Structures are given as C-alpha cells and as structure tokens.
Amino acid sequence: MKFAFIIASALSVFGGSVSVAASVPVDSLITTSRPDGRFVSSRGVVQQMMKENPPVLAFDRNMKAAEFPRWQSSMKDAMKRLMRHPSVEVPAPRLVKTVARNGYRLEKWESYPLPGAVVPYLVMIPDGVDASHPAPAVLCIPGFGQTKELLAGEVQGNFNLDGQPVAEPGKNSMAYHFVRKGLVAVAVDNVSFGELMDNGRPDYLNTSRMLLEMGWSYLGLTSWQDRVVLDWMKTLPQVDRERIIVSGFSLGTEPLMVLGLLDDSIYAFVYNDFLCTTRERILVMTKPDGNGNRPFPNSIEHLIPEFLTTFDFPDIVAALAPRPVICTEGGLDRDFHKIAKAYELSGAPGNFTYHHYAKYADPTVRMDIKEVPAGVDRTQFFRIVNCDSPSHYFKTEWILPWVDELLKK
Amino acid sequence: MKFAFIIASALSVFGGSVSVAASVPVDSLITTSRPDGRFVSSRGVVQQMMKENPPVLAFDRNMKAAEFPRWQSSMKDAMKRLMRHPSVEVPAPRLVKTVARNGYRLEKWESYPLPGAVVPYLVMIPDGVDASHPAPAVLCIPGFGQTKELLAGEVQGNFNLDGQPVAEPGKNSMAYHFVRKGLVAVAVDNVSFGELMDNGRPDYLNTSRMLLEMGWSYLGLTSWQDRVVLDWMKTLPQVDRERIIVSGFSLGTEPLMVLGLLDDSIYAFVYNDFLCTTRERILVMTKPDGNGNRPFPNSIEHLIPEFLTTFDFPDIVAALAPRPVICTEGGLDRDFHKIAKAYELSGAPGNFTYHHYAKYADPTVRMDIKEVPAGVDRTQFFRIVNCDSPSHYFKTEWILPWVDELLKK
C-alpha cells in the first residue's frame, strides 16, 4: 500500500519506541548537519523559527474551567485585531429580484459592505414563514470554486435567476436543503468567485495579493462581507434572531470561524471540512515532488499574517464553546479531544459533535497521532489526518438530523 | 510597432486631450458599468481601494525644505516598523577560510544573525589595505538568481573556494570590480538562494510564505541579515567606516533601500535596477494574457504588508538625500525629477545621479508620462517606463567612474 511506509513511520516515531527517521529519504526532512545545530538554508532557519513559535493562544488542555472565559475573550480580541474589519457606514441592502420556487420564495439582494462595492446574495424564505411566523435562519458560505447559486439549487452563472432552478440539487446545495427544512437560508459568494469574479474569471490570487499589500487579507474581506449580511439577517422580521446558524463548506469554514469569534449571537455552526491544524500542515509537508520542490502550503487566499502565531483552527473551534458545533469531515482525534475538553470546561459537553469520513469511521483504521511526522507530501498528510478528500461534500446525512435535534431544544 | 498602440494611448490620455480608453480592448481595464460606480467584481473593489489609498508618506514635490527632515524621519520610522528587525544578541562572526587571489585576499566568514541561523559571506581585501591603511568599503547585494560567488568573481556553487576563480569575471561580478578598484568588498547571498538554498534548490516562495505567516517578510529577513554584516564591516580596522557604500543589483536594491533608511552612517548607494513605482505597476498591469488571466504582480518575496500604503521605491530613494545615490537603469523621468527635487531640498542637488538604459538615453524616445495608463501587460509596462530588461546588468561603465569621483571628495 502506498502509505504503508509513512504510516509505519508515524506510528513508530510517535506511538512506539523506534525512530525510523533515518529511513525517510534524506531530503524529505529539513535538517542541518552542523554540530552547532544552526541552519545554513533559509528554509531551515524559517522552519525552525515557526516550530519554536507555537500559537500564543493555543488551547491548553490543562486549562481550568475558571480560566476558560478569559482565554476565550483573548481569542475574540485577537481575531478582531487580525481581521481588520473596517469602520464604515454600511447602507441598507436592497432587494433586486424575487422569484417563486416550489415551497419557498427566492430573493436576490445587494449589500454594500464597502464604499466601492456591491455584493449580491440570495435569500430563501420557506412558504408560511413571515413576521408572525418567524423561522430559524442559516448563513451558507460556499467552498473554493462554489457559488451562491450552487448552494441555492439554482443554475450556476444564472445571476438573474431567470428560468427554472436545478431539478434535483445535489448534496452541496446546502441552502436549498436548509430552506426545504423550514429555515430561512441565505447564500453568499466568496470574494473573487461566482458573481464576484473578475471579468468572468476566478481571481483569488491577484485580489488576495492586493489585499495583503494593503495590510488586509482575503479572509478579512470575505468575512467582512459575510458579517454585513449576517447583521442584516438579524433585522429580518421573519427570522428568529436567537437561532441563526452559520454553515461553512471547505474554504467557507474560515469565515465561519471568524464570525464565530466576532459575533456571540450566532446560535450554532456547521463546519463541513476536515479539521486541519494548518501550522502543522506547513511544517510537515516537506517531501519534495519529482522536481525536488517541496509543496507550497496552499494559495495566498489562506494567508493572514500572524494568524498561525496566534491560534490555529482547532483552537478557534474550541473557543466557540459552549455554542453547538458539528464537524462533519473528520481530522485527528487529538484535535477533537482538545475541542471536546473545551466544551466540557464550558459546561456543555453535549454541544460538540464530530464525525469522521466514512472511510475512517472505524477507529481501528485511524492513527493515534500526537504529532504528525515531517517529511510527508500532501497525499500522505491527508491520509495521516484521516482526510478522504475524494469524498469531500456537504454531509447532509449528518447535518440535517443534527439541525432537527438542535431546533427541537 | 508592437507598442505603438499603447504608447499612443498613454500619450493621448495623459499628455493630450483625447481619451482613447474606449479603444483599449474592453477586458484590459477594470471597470464597472453600474451607474452608482460600485464594483461587483472583488478585483474591482480591491483595485479601487488601492487606487484611493496612495502611500501616506509619498514624497510631495511641493514640500518646503524646512519640512524635509521631518518627512525623512517619518520615512525612517516607517521602514523600521515594517521591517520588524529582531532584538537579538548577535554573536561575532567567525572567519572560516582565507585564500589568496591576484591583487586581493578573499575571506569567507560566517555570521549568526538569528539563534538558528548561520549566514556565510565573502570579504575581499585589496593588497596593501590594513589597519594602518584602511580603505573605503562596499556591501554588495546580488539580484534574484545571483550568488555571492558570482559577485566575487568566484565559481558559482564553489562554496569552499577551492581552486581558481573565474578567469575573466563579467560585469555582474560587482564585488570583484570594486576590490580591483581598491575597496574592501563584501558579498552576501540573498535569503533562499546560493549557499542559503534549501536542499540545493532555490526556495524563495516557501520561505517567503512562512515568514509572512509569522508576520515577517522576505525583505525583513534578508535586510536583517545584510544589516548584521554591515554593522560588522564598521568594526573592521582596515575599513574606513565613514565611507561604506551599499550596492544593490535588482532584487538587491530592496535591502539597499531598507538599510539606507535604517542606517544613517552609510556613505553612498549604487542602485542598479530600473526605478519602479511598484504600486503603479500593480494597478496598471491589468491586461489579460491569452488565457484571460491578468498578470500576477510578482512573487511573494516582494510582498511586505503595508509597504505600498506607506511609501514606494522612488519615495525611499528621495529620502536617502543628501547622501550620494547613482541609479543606473532608468525609469520614468517623472520619478527621477521627484528624487532630484528631494536632493535640492536637502541642499545637495549634485548628489543624485541617474542614467537611462542606452536604448532610452535619447530623451526623444522616452515618453513624458505623468501616470502610466492601466490596461497594459508586463512588456508594455516595461516599454512605457523605459526599462530595457534584456540589457539588465551591473553597469560598471557608469558606476566605476562615479565611485572614483565620489572617493576623491
């Protein structure tokens, strides 16, 4: 089996007694042969610097319950500082179109989150829901390469909503599935994709780069856009503002985490991606490809300077406690246990739910990893952290029953 | 002629009365058709944001002489803030090898700019120069893809300095040319290249990315490494510390600018690249390639968050006044006039020297550009700003006589 070697390495290095580092091809690891331990290679220097600077707010599983609120408050302050949301007057959104759909009404709105920007979004209101009969609501944030139309079960690229919707929307049409369940569902685009593309083409990289040049970030802007829509949702008479869920798929889990720390009024969270410790991913994915180049972590829309020296994804999810969260696509049990501990501390152990990918549902096929070993490539990393990326989709089978239970409370 | 169209556009838009924007292919520009002027595309939003936020410290050519020192001081403070040089104890460098060369002695040293780092560099001392007969010195910083060995006239990759040097070093061997002229010449590698490569391969991107994740930057680290060497040069008894020049080629001009603002004791500067207004380059290079993708500005080793909202390259060179600077590979006369004005204000108009590329030496072939028009690709941009990139090399023909004159003073 392709991963047998690295799995064996991982297990023996971290779960057993025998170090197999020497059997890893020499150039997969970043090492120095100098007796003083210093690195000549810049990558070595920087690798060591990152290793020696774990996130200052990393969740400590030995934390006492009494310490939890202060830590949580620091997490929120830090997220606020990193996201640099602007202080601008945001005009009221405007309704631009309404179309009837089977069982719900579909509205297209425009928001104006920045002086030069218009950001369209879709609102789906179940039949029978109105000011006298408000319903819970959900803000749906798509993944990389997904659009609000896909989420809503509409034809992708059909920004005018002319004609018919998709006949049988697939699982990824999360907003559609939520509205069919009776929730007011709102679907947005991420920055640079869908209706927000540049000249009909995705433009994650250039936009991210320009934002970074200005001291902002892709996540800062996209979470700001989402926040403007979320704040507006709370003003809708047909929405039960005590029960607004944020649901993120893949890339969309990043703004979910931002909103979660910045807005205490969010009721619950659907986190549909594997739960990744991204700093660890950068540090361990050092195995060169066929050309001898080590993997580049990911595109710069994921780059927020100082994010990973502050916290990492599992810390942020832990800081959402005690609000209900469902994680649907696995990760390391190590990280889930950490989050479960935070929920215990916050007095709501039942509010954290997680599921592994079906492929790794059986605990005996998962690895008991304390620290992912360096020297792996992306495929190996995914195997070690129980990520079955070909089965990456919106897990309605877990999420919809969970929402049912949640809303019964 | 390939550039006739864009040149005509540039001239008529900015030098004349007729707008030709309509004749530029529609998708080369970033525009909005909305009556309210707002952009739906994220790129449009971000493009406008950058346009509306020029560098806060941009040199104002209407500045009064009395205002110059305060502006200059703000420039220095800002550079210090952006570069985030660490507060660490730096052990003394160590001499690791000495070899005799024709007319000079070549030494290899190791510096230790960070706890986990060793950074080797080369020192070339002309015969006859010693503590009793000190000489001016020059810190030589290479360009992208160049090594300290190339600069020193040694065989690239021959880190041990075994065997013979290059028989007839080319123009780019700047340190060699300086030592032959009687200066103590020091040559360094840039981060991630030469001896600082990762596993024998250049590694600009991953190292830059990791630095950015930690809130630092490629330029922050590389200028810090250079600063440690520069500070050490001042302690050498055989160096006239009042006469230390910093000479940068291409990428090497970036640390040159950093050191220039951070260290008042530097005597003079050799700036060997075209002088670029990099914010303008990002804003105007919007012409899609054959696949419809707009150009990515440049690699992320040039990304320093908030740099371009603070100042741009011509502002920085202006802030070096009144210290002597020679720019050797042209740019826009607009920018040179700006810098010349700063030198006037500082009372040393003769201390700023600039040369255009030979191809654009004749003023009649240069364009009188006030603002580079958007909608161009990289080739067109280079033409407009008088950059003859195939002739990009270290201009000994201008630099060596300039140094002669300089050191006569």
PDB file of N, CA, C and O in Angstrom, chain B residues 6-16 18 20 29 47-48 50-55 61 277 279-285 312 331-335 337-338 367-376 380-381 383-386:
ATOM      1  N   ILE B   6      -0.206  51.281 -27.501  1.00  0.00           N
ATOM      2  CA  ILE B   6      -0.277  51.664 -26.093  1.00  0.00           C
ATOM      3  C   ILE B   6       0.443  52.978 -25.854  1.00  0.00           C
ATOM      4  O   ILE B   6       0.050  53.789 -25.011  1.00  0.00           O
ATOM      5  N   ILE B   7       1.500  53.175 -26.598  1.00  0.00           N
ATOM      6  CA  ILE B   7       2.220  54.439 -26.446  1.00  0.00           C
ATOM      7  C   ILE B   7       1.310  55.583 -26.859  1.00  0.00           C
ATOM      8  O   ILE B   7       1.205  56.594 -26.171  1.00  0.00           O
ATOM      9  N   ALA B   8       0.634  55.389 -27.978  1.00  0.00           N
ATOM     10  CA  ALA B   8      -0.296  56.422 -28.421  1.00  0.00           C
ATOM     11  C   ALA B   8      -1.349  56.667 -27.345  1.00  0.00           C
ATOM     12  O   ALA B   8      -1.678  57.802 -27.020  1.00  0.00           O
ATOM     13  N   SER B   9      -1.823  55.589 -26.751  1.00  0.00           N
ATOM     14  CA  SER B   9      -2.828  55.730 -25.702  1.00  0.00           C
ATOM     15  C   SER B   9      -2.276  56.546 -24.551  1.00  0.00           C
ATOM     16  O   SER B   9      -2.875  57.496 -24.078  1.00  0.00           O
ATOM     17  N   ALA B  10      -1.097  56.141 -24.135  1.00  0.00           N
ATOM     18  CA  ALA B  10      -0.504  56.794 -22.979  1.00  0.00           C
ATOM     19  C   ALA B  10      -0.357  58.283 -23.243  1.00  0.00           C
ATOM     20  O   ALA B  10      -0.710  59.125 -22.421  1.00  0.00           O
ATOM     21  N   LEU B  11       0.146  58.590 -24.418  1.00  0.00           N
ATOM     22  CA  LEU B  11       0.408  59.989 -24.722  1.00  0.00           C
ATOM     23  C   LEU B  11      -0.881  60.781 -24.846  1.00  0.00           C
ATOM     24  O   LEU B  11      -0.978  61.896 -24.365  1.00  0.00           O
ATOM     25  N   SER B  12      -1.881  60.160 -25.478  1.00  0.00           N
ATOM     26  CA  SER B  12      -3.080  60.959 -25.681  1.00  0.00           C
ATOM     27  C   SER B  12      -3.905  61.081 -24.402  1.00  0.00           C
ATOM     28  O   SER B  12      -4.499  62.109 -24.150  1.00  0.00           O
ATOM     29  N   VAL B  13      -3.882  60.042 -23.580  1.00  0.00           N
ATOM     30  CA  VAL B  13      -4.654  60.144 -22.349  1.00  0.00           C
ATOM     31  C   VAL B  13      -4.010  61.149 -21.393  1.00  0.00           C
ATOM     32  O   VAL B  13      -4.673  61.966 -20.784  1.00  0.00           O
ATOM     33  N   PHE B  14      -2.710  61.060 -21.295  1.00  0.00           N
ATOM     34  CA  PHE B  14      -2.084  61.819 -20.219  1.00  0.00           C
ATOM     35  C   PHE B  14      -1.344  63.062 -20.706  1.00  0.00           C
ATOM     36  O   PHE B  14      -1.129  63.982 -19.948  1.00  0.00           O
ATOM     37  N   GLY B  15      -0.958  63.072 -21.971  1.00  0.00           N
ATOM     38  CA  GLY B  15      -0.229  64.233 -22.456  1.00  0.00           C
ATOM     39  C   GLY B  15      -1.106  65.110 -23.330  1.00  0.00           C
ATOM     40  O   GLY B  15      -0.792  66.259 -23.597  1.00  0.00           O
ATOM     41  N   GLY B  16      -2.221  64.597 -23.774  1.00  0.00           N
ATOM     42  CA  GLY B  16      -3.039  65.379 -24.697  1.00  0.00           C
ATOM     43  C   GLY B  16      -4.465  65.494 -24.221  1.00  0.00           C
ATOM     44  O   GLY B  16      -4.746  65.433 -23.037  1.00  0.00           O
ATOM     45  N   VAL B  18      -7.328  63.822 -25.857  1.00  0.00           N
ATOM     46  CA  VAL B  18      -8.291  62.824 -26.307  1.00  0.00           C
ATOM     47  C   VAL B  18      -8.177  61.540 -25.489  1.00  0.00           C
ATOM     48  O   VAL B  18      -7.098  60.965 -25.381  1.00  0.00           O
ATOM     49  N   VAL B  20      -8.519  57.703 -25.097  1.00  0.00           N
ATOM     50  CA  VAL B  20      -8.612  56.566 -26.006  1.00  0.00           C
ATOM     51  C   VAL B  20      -9.022  55.313 -25.255  1.00  0.00           C
ATOM     52  O   VAL B  20      -8.915  54.217 -25.771  1.00  0.00           O
ATOM     53  N   LEU B  29      -9.083  46.680 -19.068  1.00  0.00           N
ATOM     54  CA  LEU B  29      -9.278  47.610 -17.960  1.00  0.00           C
ATOM     55  C   LEU B  29     -10.238  47.002 -16.947  1.00  0.00           C
ATOM     56  O   LEU B  29     -11.029  46.121 -17.267  1.00  0.00           O
ATOM     57  N   GLN B  47      -9.063  46.904  -6.425  1.00  0.00           N
ATOM     58  CA  GLN B  47      -8.324  47.815  -7.310  1.00  0.00           C
ATOM     59  C   GLN B  47      -8.627  49.268  -6.918  1.00  0.00           C
ATOM     60  O   GLN B  47      -7.729  50.090  -6.771  1.00  0.00           O
ATOM     61  N   GLN B  48      -9.906  49.548  -6.720  1.00  0.00           N
ATOM     62  CA  GLN B  48     -10.310  50.906  -6.376  1.00  0.00           C
ATOM     63  C   GLN B  48      -9.782  51.303  -4.985  1.00  0.00           C
ATOM     64  O   GLN B  48      -9.328  52.420  -4.775  1.00  0.00           O
ATOM     65  N   MET B  50      -7.078  50.250  -3.584  1.00  0.00           N
ATOM     66  CA  MET B  50      -5.651  50.561  -3.670  1.00  0.00           C
ATOM     67  C   MET B  50      -5.430  51.920  -4.337  1.00  0.00           C
ATOM     68  O   MET B  50      -4.594  52.708  -3.903  1.00  0.00           O
ATOM     69  N   LYS B  51      -6.212  52.189  -5.379  1.00  0.00           N
ATOM     70  CA  LYS B  51      -6.106  53.482  -6.072  1.00  0.00           C
ATOM     71  C   LYS B  51      -6.377  54.635  -5.116  1.00  0.00           C
ATOM     72  O   LYS B  51      -5.737  55.673  -5.178  1.00  0.00           O
ATOM     73  N   GLU B  52      -7.385  54.447  -4.270  1.00  0.00           N
ATOM     74  CA  GLU B  52      -7.806  55.534  -3.398  1.00  0.00           C
ATOM     75  C   GLU B  52      -6.944  55.660  -2.148  1.00  0.00           C
ATOM     76  O   GLU B  52      -7.178  56.545  -1.332  1.00  0.00           O
ATOM     77  N   ASN B  53      -5.999  54.755  -2.000  1.00  0.00           N
ATOM     78  CA  ASN B  53      -5.117  54.817  -0.840  1.00  0.00           C
ATOM     79  C   ASN B  53      -3.659  54.914  -1.254  1.00  0.00           C
ATOM     80  O   ASN B  53      -2.899  53.964  -1.114  1.00  0.00           O
ATOM     81  N   PRO B  54      -3.264  56.053  -1.779  1.00  0.00           N
ATOM     82  CA  PRO B  54      -1.857  56.221  -2.135  1.00  0.00           C
ATOM     83  C   PRO B  54      -1.014  56.177  -0.872  1.00  0.00           C
ATOM     84  O   PRO B  54      -1.528  56.327   0.241  1.00  0.00           O
ATOM     85  N   PRO B  55       0.280  55.936  -1.029  1.00  0.00           N
ATOM     86  CA  PRO B  55       1.155  55.831   0.141  1.00  0.00           C
ATOM     87  C   PRO B  55       1.052  57.085   1.005  1.00  0.00           C
ATOM     88  O   PRO B  55       1.153  58.206   0.495  1.00  0.00           O
ATOM     89  N   ARG B  61       6.193  66.863  -4.038  1.00  0.00           N
ATOM     90  CA  ARG B  61       7.194  67.718  -4.666  1.00  0.00           C
ATOM     91  C   ARG B  61       6.997  69.197  -4.340  1.00  0.00           C
ATOM     92  O   ARG B  61       7.832  70.021  -4.685  1.00  0.00           O
ATOM     93  N   THR B 277       7.902  52.331  -9.708  1.00  0.00           N
ATOM     94  CA  THR B 277       6.835  52.646  -8.760  1.00  0.00           C
ATOM     95  C   THR B 277       5.960  51.401  -8.704  1.00  0.00           C
ATOM     96  O   THR B 277       5.123  51.155  -9.570  1.00  0.00           O
ATOM     97  N   ARG B 279       3.598  50.162  -6.794  1.00  0.00           N
ATOM     98  CA  ARG B 279       2.145  50.243  -6.630  1.00  0.00           C
ATOM     99  C   ARG B 279       1.480  50.545  -7.978  1.00  0.00           C
ATOM    100  O   ARG B 279       0.470  49.939  -8.337  1.00  0.00           O
ATOM    101  N   GLU B 280       2.072  51.447  -8.710  1.00  0.00           N
ATOM    102  CA  GLU B 280       1.541  51.764 -10.041  1.00  0.00           C
ATOM    103  C   GLU B 280       1.605  50.523 -10.941  1.00  0.00           C
ATOM    104  O   GLU B 280       0.678  50.231 -11.689  1.00  0.00           O
ATOM    105  N   ARG B 281       2.704  49.796 -10.848  1.00  0.00           N
ATOM    106  CA  ARG B 281       2.826  48.591 -11.673  1.00  0.00           C
ATOM    107  C   ARG B 281       1.681  47.625 -11.397  1.00  0.00           C
ATOM    108  O   ARG B 281       1.092  47.076 -12.318  1.00  0.00           O
ATOM    109  N   ILE B 282       1.359  47.419 -10.139  1.00  0.00           N
ATOM    110  CA  ILE B 282       0.248  46.514  -9.801  1.00  0.00           C
ATOM    111  C   ILE B 282      -1.057  47.047 -10.392  1.00  0.00           C
ATOM    112  O   ILE B 282      -1.848  46.293 -10.967  1.00  0.00           O
ATOM    113  N   LEU B 283      -1.265  48.343 -10.265  1.00  0.00           N
ATOM    114  CA  LEU B 283      -2.543  48.924 -10.688  1.00  0.00           C
ATOM    115  C   LEU B 283      -2.722  48.948 -12.209  1.00  0.00           C
ATOM    116  O   LEU B 283      -3.849  48.859 -12.690  1.00  0.00           O
ATOM    117  N   VAL B 284      -1.634  49.092 -12.946  1.00  0.00           N
ATOM    118  CA  VAL B 284      -1.800  49.241 -14.406  1.00  0.00           C
ATOM    119  C   VAL B 284      -1.659  47.936 -15.183  1.00  0.00           C
ATOM    120  O   VAL B 284      -2.186  47.805 -16.281  1.00  0.00           O
ATOM    121  N   MET B 285      -0.960  46.952 -14.614  1.00  0.00           N
ATOM    122  CA  MET B 285      -0.774  45.692 -15.354  1.00  0.00           C
ATOM    123  C   MET B 285      -2.039  44.842 -15.250  1.00  0.00           C
ATOM    124  O   MET B 285      -2.098  43.857 -14.528  1.00  0.00           O
ATOM    125  N   ASP B 312       6.682  54.198  -1.656  1.00  0.00           N
ATOM    126  CA  ASP B 312       7.063  53.387  -2.808  1.00  0.00           C
ATOM    127  C   ASP B 312       8.555  53.640  -3.070  1.00  0.00           C
ATOM    128  O   ASP B 312       9.175  54.475  -2.426  1.00  0.00           O
ATOM    129  N   GLY B 331      14.104  54.484 -15.760  1.00  0.00           N
ATOM    130  CA  GLY B 331      12.781  54.506 -15.164  1.00  0.00           C
ATOM    131  C   GLY B 331      12.056  55.704 -15.761  1.00  0.00           C
ATOM    132  O   GLY B 331      12.399  56.160 -16.852  1.00  0.00           O
ATOM    133  N   LEU B 332      11.084  56.193 -15.053  1.00  0.00           N
ATOM    134  CA  LEU B 332      10.357  57.362 -15.548  1.00  0.00           C
ATOM    135  C   LEU B 332      11.063  58.637 -15.116  1.00  0.00           C
ATOM    136  O   LEU B 332      11.442  58.780 -13.956  1.00  0.00           O
ATOM    137  N   ASP B 333      11.175  59.577 -16.043  1.00  0.00           N
ATOM    138  CA  ASP B 333      11.760  60.877 -15.683  1.00  0.00           C
ATOM    139  C   ASP B 333      10.950  61.527 -14.568  1.00  0.00           C
ATOM    140  O   ASP B 333      11.506  62.197 -13.697  1.00  0.00           O
ATOM    141  N   ARG B 334       9.646  61.304 -14.601  1.00  0.00           N
ATOM    142  CA  ARG B 334       8.789  61.790 -13.522  1.00  0.00           C
ATOM    143  C   ARG B 334       9.363  61.458 -12.137  1.00  0.00           C
ATOM    144  O   ARG B 334       9.448  62.319 -11.261  1.00  0.00           O
ATOM    145  N   ASP B 335       9.774  60.194 -11.984  1.00  0.00           N
ATOM    146  CA  ASP B 335      10.274  59.749 -10.686  1.00  0.00           C
ATOM    147  C   ASP B 335      11.662  60.327 -10.385  1.00  0.00           C
ATOM    148  O   ASP B 335      11.971  60.672  -9.240  1.00  0.00           O
ATOM    149  N   HIS B 337      12.776  63.173 -11.460  1.00  0.00           N
ATOM    150  CA  HIS B 337      12.617  64.594 -11.131  1.00  0.00           C
ATOM    151  C   HIS B 337      12.170  64.769  -9.684  1.00  0.00           C
ATOM    152  O   HIS B 337      12.565  65.700  -9.001  1.00  0.00           O
ATOM    153  N   LYS B 338      11.346  63.852  -9.263  1.00  0.00           N
ATOM    154  CA  LYS B 338      10.877  63.866  -7.876  1.00  0.00           C
ATOM    155  C   LYS B 338      12.062  63.706  -6.908  1.00  0.00           C
ATOM    156  O   LYS B 338      12.207  64.453  -5.942  1.00  0.00           O
ATOM    157  N   MET B 367       8.981  58.511 -23.102  1.00  0.00           N
ATOM    158  CA  MET B 367       7.658  59.127 -23.044  1.00  0.00           C
ATOM    159  C   MET B 367       7.568  60.035 -21.825  1.00  0.00           C
ATOM    160  O   MET B 367       8.106  59.717 -20.767  1.00  0.00           O
ATOM    161  N   ASP B 368       6.858  61.124 -21.993  1.00  0.00           N
ATOM    162  CA  ASP B 368       6.672  62.044 -20.873  1.00  0.00           C
ATOM    163  C   ASP B 368       5.403  61.619 -20.137  1.00  0.00           C
ATOM    164  O   ASP B 368       4.323  62.128 -20.378  1.00  0.00           O
ATOM    165  N   ILE B 369       5.585  60.662 -19.263  1.00  0.00           N
ATOM    166  CA  ILE B 369       4.450  60.031 -18.600  1.00  0.00           C
ATOM    167  C   ILE B 369       4.247  60.651 -17.222  1.00  0.00           C
ATOM    168  O   ILE B 369       5.180  60.722 -16.429  1.00  0.00           O
ATOM    169  N   LYS B 370       3.036  61.082 -16.971  1.00  0.00           N
ATOM    170  CA  LYS B 370       2.726  61.553 -15.612  1.00  0.00           C
ATOM    171  C   LYS B 370       2.122  60.403 -14.809  1.00  0.00           C
ATOM    172  O   LYS B 370       2.319  60.284 -13.602  1.00  0.00           O
ATOM    173  N   GLU B 371       1.371  59.569 -15.501  1.00  0.00           N
ATOM    174  CA  GLU B 371       0.711  58.448 -14.836  1.00  0.00           C
ATOM    175  C   GLU B 371       0.605  57.336 -15.869  1.00  0.00           C
ATOM    176  O   GLU B 371       0.027  57.547 -16.947  1.00  0.00           O
ATOM    177  N   VAL B 372       1.153  56.180 -15.572  1.00  0.00           N
ATOM    178  CA  VAL B 372       1.118  55.078 -16.535  1.00  0.00           C
ATOM    179  C   VAL B 372      -0.337  54.626 -16.691  1.00  0.00           C
ATOM    180  O   VAL B 372      -1.039  54.416 -15.701  1.00  0.00           O
ATOM    181  N   PRO B 373      -0.805  54.506 -17.943  1.00  0.00           N
ATOM    182  CA  PRO B 373      -2.205  54.117 -18.149  1.00  0.00           C
ATOM    183  C   PRO B 373      -2.425  52.649 -17.805  1.00  0.00           C
ATOM    184  O   PRO B 373      -1.553  51.809 -18.027  1.00  0.00           O
ATOM    185  N   ALA B 374      -3.592  52.340 -17.285  1.00  0.00           N
ATOM    186  CA  ALA B 374      -3.923  50.948 -16.969  1.00  0.00           C
ATOM    187  C   ALA B 374      -4.227  50.179 -18.254  1.00  0.00           C
ATOM    188  O   ALA B 374      -4.396  50.755 -19.322  1.00  0.00           O
ATOM    189  N   GLY B 375      -4.262  48.861 -18.128  1.00  0.00           N
ATOM    190  CA  GLY B 375      -4.628  48.027 -19.270  1.00  0.00           C
ATOM    191  C   GLY B 375      -3.431  47.470 -20.017  1.00  0.00           C
ATOM    192  O   GLY B 375      -3.567  46.983 -21.135  1.00  0.00           O
ATOM    193  N   VAL B 376      -2.259  47.527 -19.393  1.00  0.00           N
ATOM    194  CA  VAL B 376      -1.059  47.051 -20.078  1.00  0.00           C
ATOM    195  C   VAL B 376      -0.612  45.707 -19.512  1.00  0.00           C
ATOM    196  O   VAL B 376      -1.028  45.301 -18.420  1.00  0.00           O
ATOM    197  N   GLN B 380       4.514  45.777 -22.087  1.00  0.00           N
ATOM    198  CA  GLN B 380       4.128  47.155 -22.368  1.00  0.00           C
ATOM    199  C   GLN B 380       4.513  48.081 -21.218  1.00  0.00           C
ATOM    200  O   GLN B 380       4.963  49.205 -21.441  1.00  0.00           O
ATOM    201  N   PHE B 381       4.344  47.578 -19.996  1.00  0.00           N
ATOM    202  CA  PHE B 381       4.732  48.391 -18.849  1.00  0.00           C
ATOM    203  C   PHE B 381       6.220  48.726 -18.907  1.00  0.00           C
ATOM    204  O   PHE B 381       6.625  49.879 -18.741  1.00  0.00           O
ATOM    205  N   ARG B 383       8.126  48.885 -21.468  1.00  0.00           N
ATOM    206  CA  ARG B 383       8.396  49.865 -22.524  1.00  0.00           C
ATOM    207  C   ARG B 383       8.073  51.282 -22.050  1.00  0.00           C
ATOM    208  O   ARG B 383       8.855  52.222 -22.250  1.00  0.00           O
ATOM    209  N   ILE B 384       6.925  51.410 -21.429  1.00  0.00           N
ATOM    210  CA  ILE B 384       6.477  52.748 -21.022  1.00  0.00           C
ATOM    211  C   ILE B 384       7.418  53.365 -19.987  1.00  0.00           C
ATOM    212  O   ILE B 384       7.703  54.553 -20.019  1.00  0.00           O
ATOM    213  N   VAL B 385       7.931  52.524 -19.076  1.00  0.00           N
ATOM    214  CA  VAL B 385       8.800  53.074 -18.027  1.00  0.00           C
ATOM    215  C   VAL B 385      10.278  52.994 -18.423  1.00  0.00           C
ATOM    216  O   VAL B 385      11.154  53.114 -17.571  1.00  0.00           O
ATOM    217  N   ASN B 386      10.531  52.807 -19.708  1.00  0.00           N
ATOM    218  CA  ASN B 386      11.902  52.875 -20.241  1.00  0.00           C
ATOM    219  C   ASN B 386      12.818  51.784 -19.700  1.00  0.00           C
ATOM    220  O   ASN B 386      14.007  52.020 -19.486  1.00  0.00           O
TER     221      ASN B 386
END
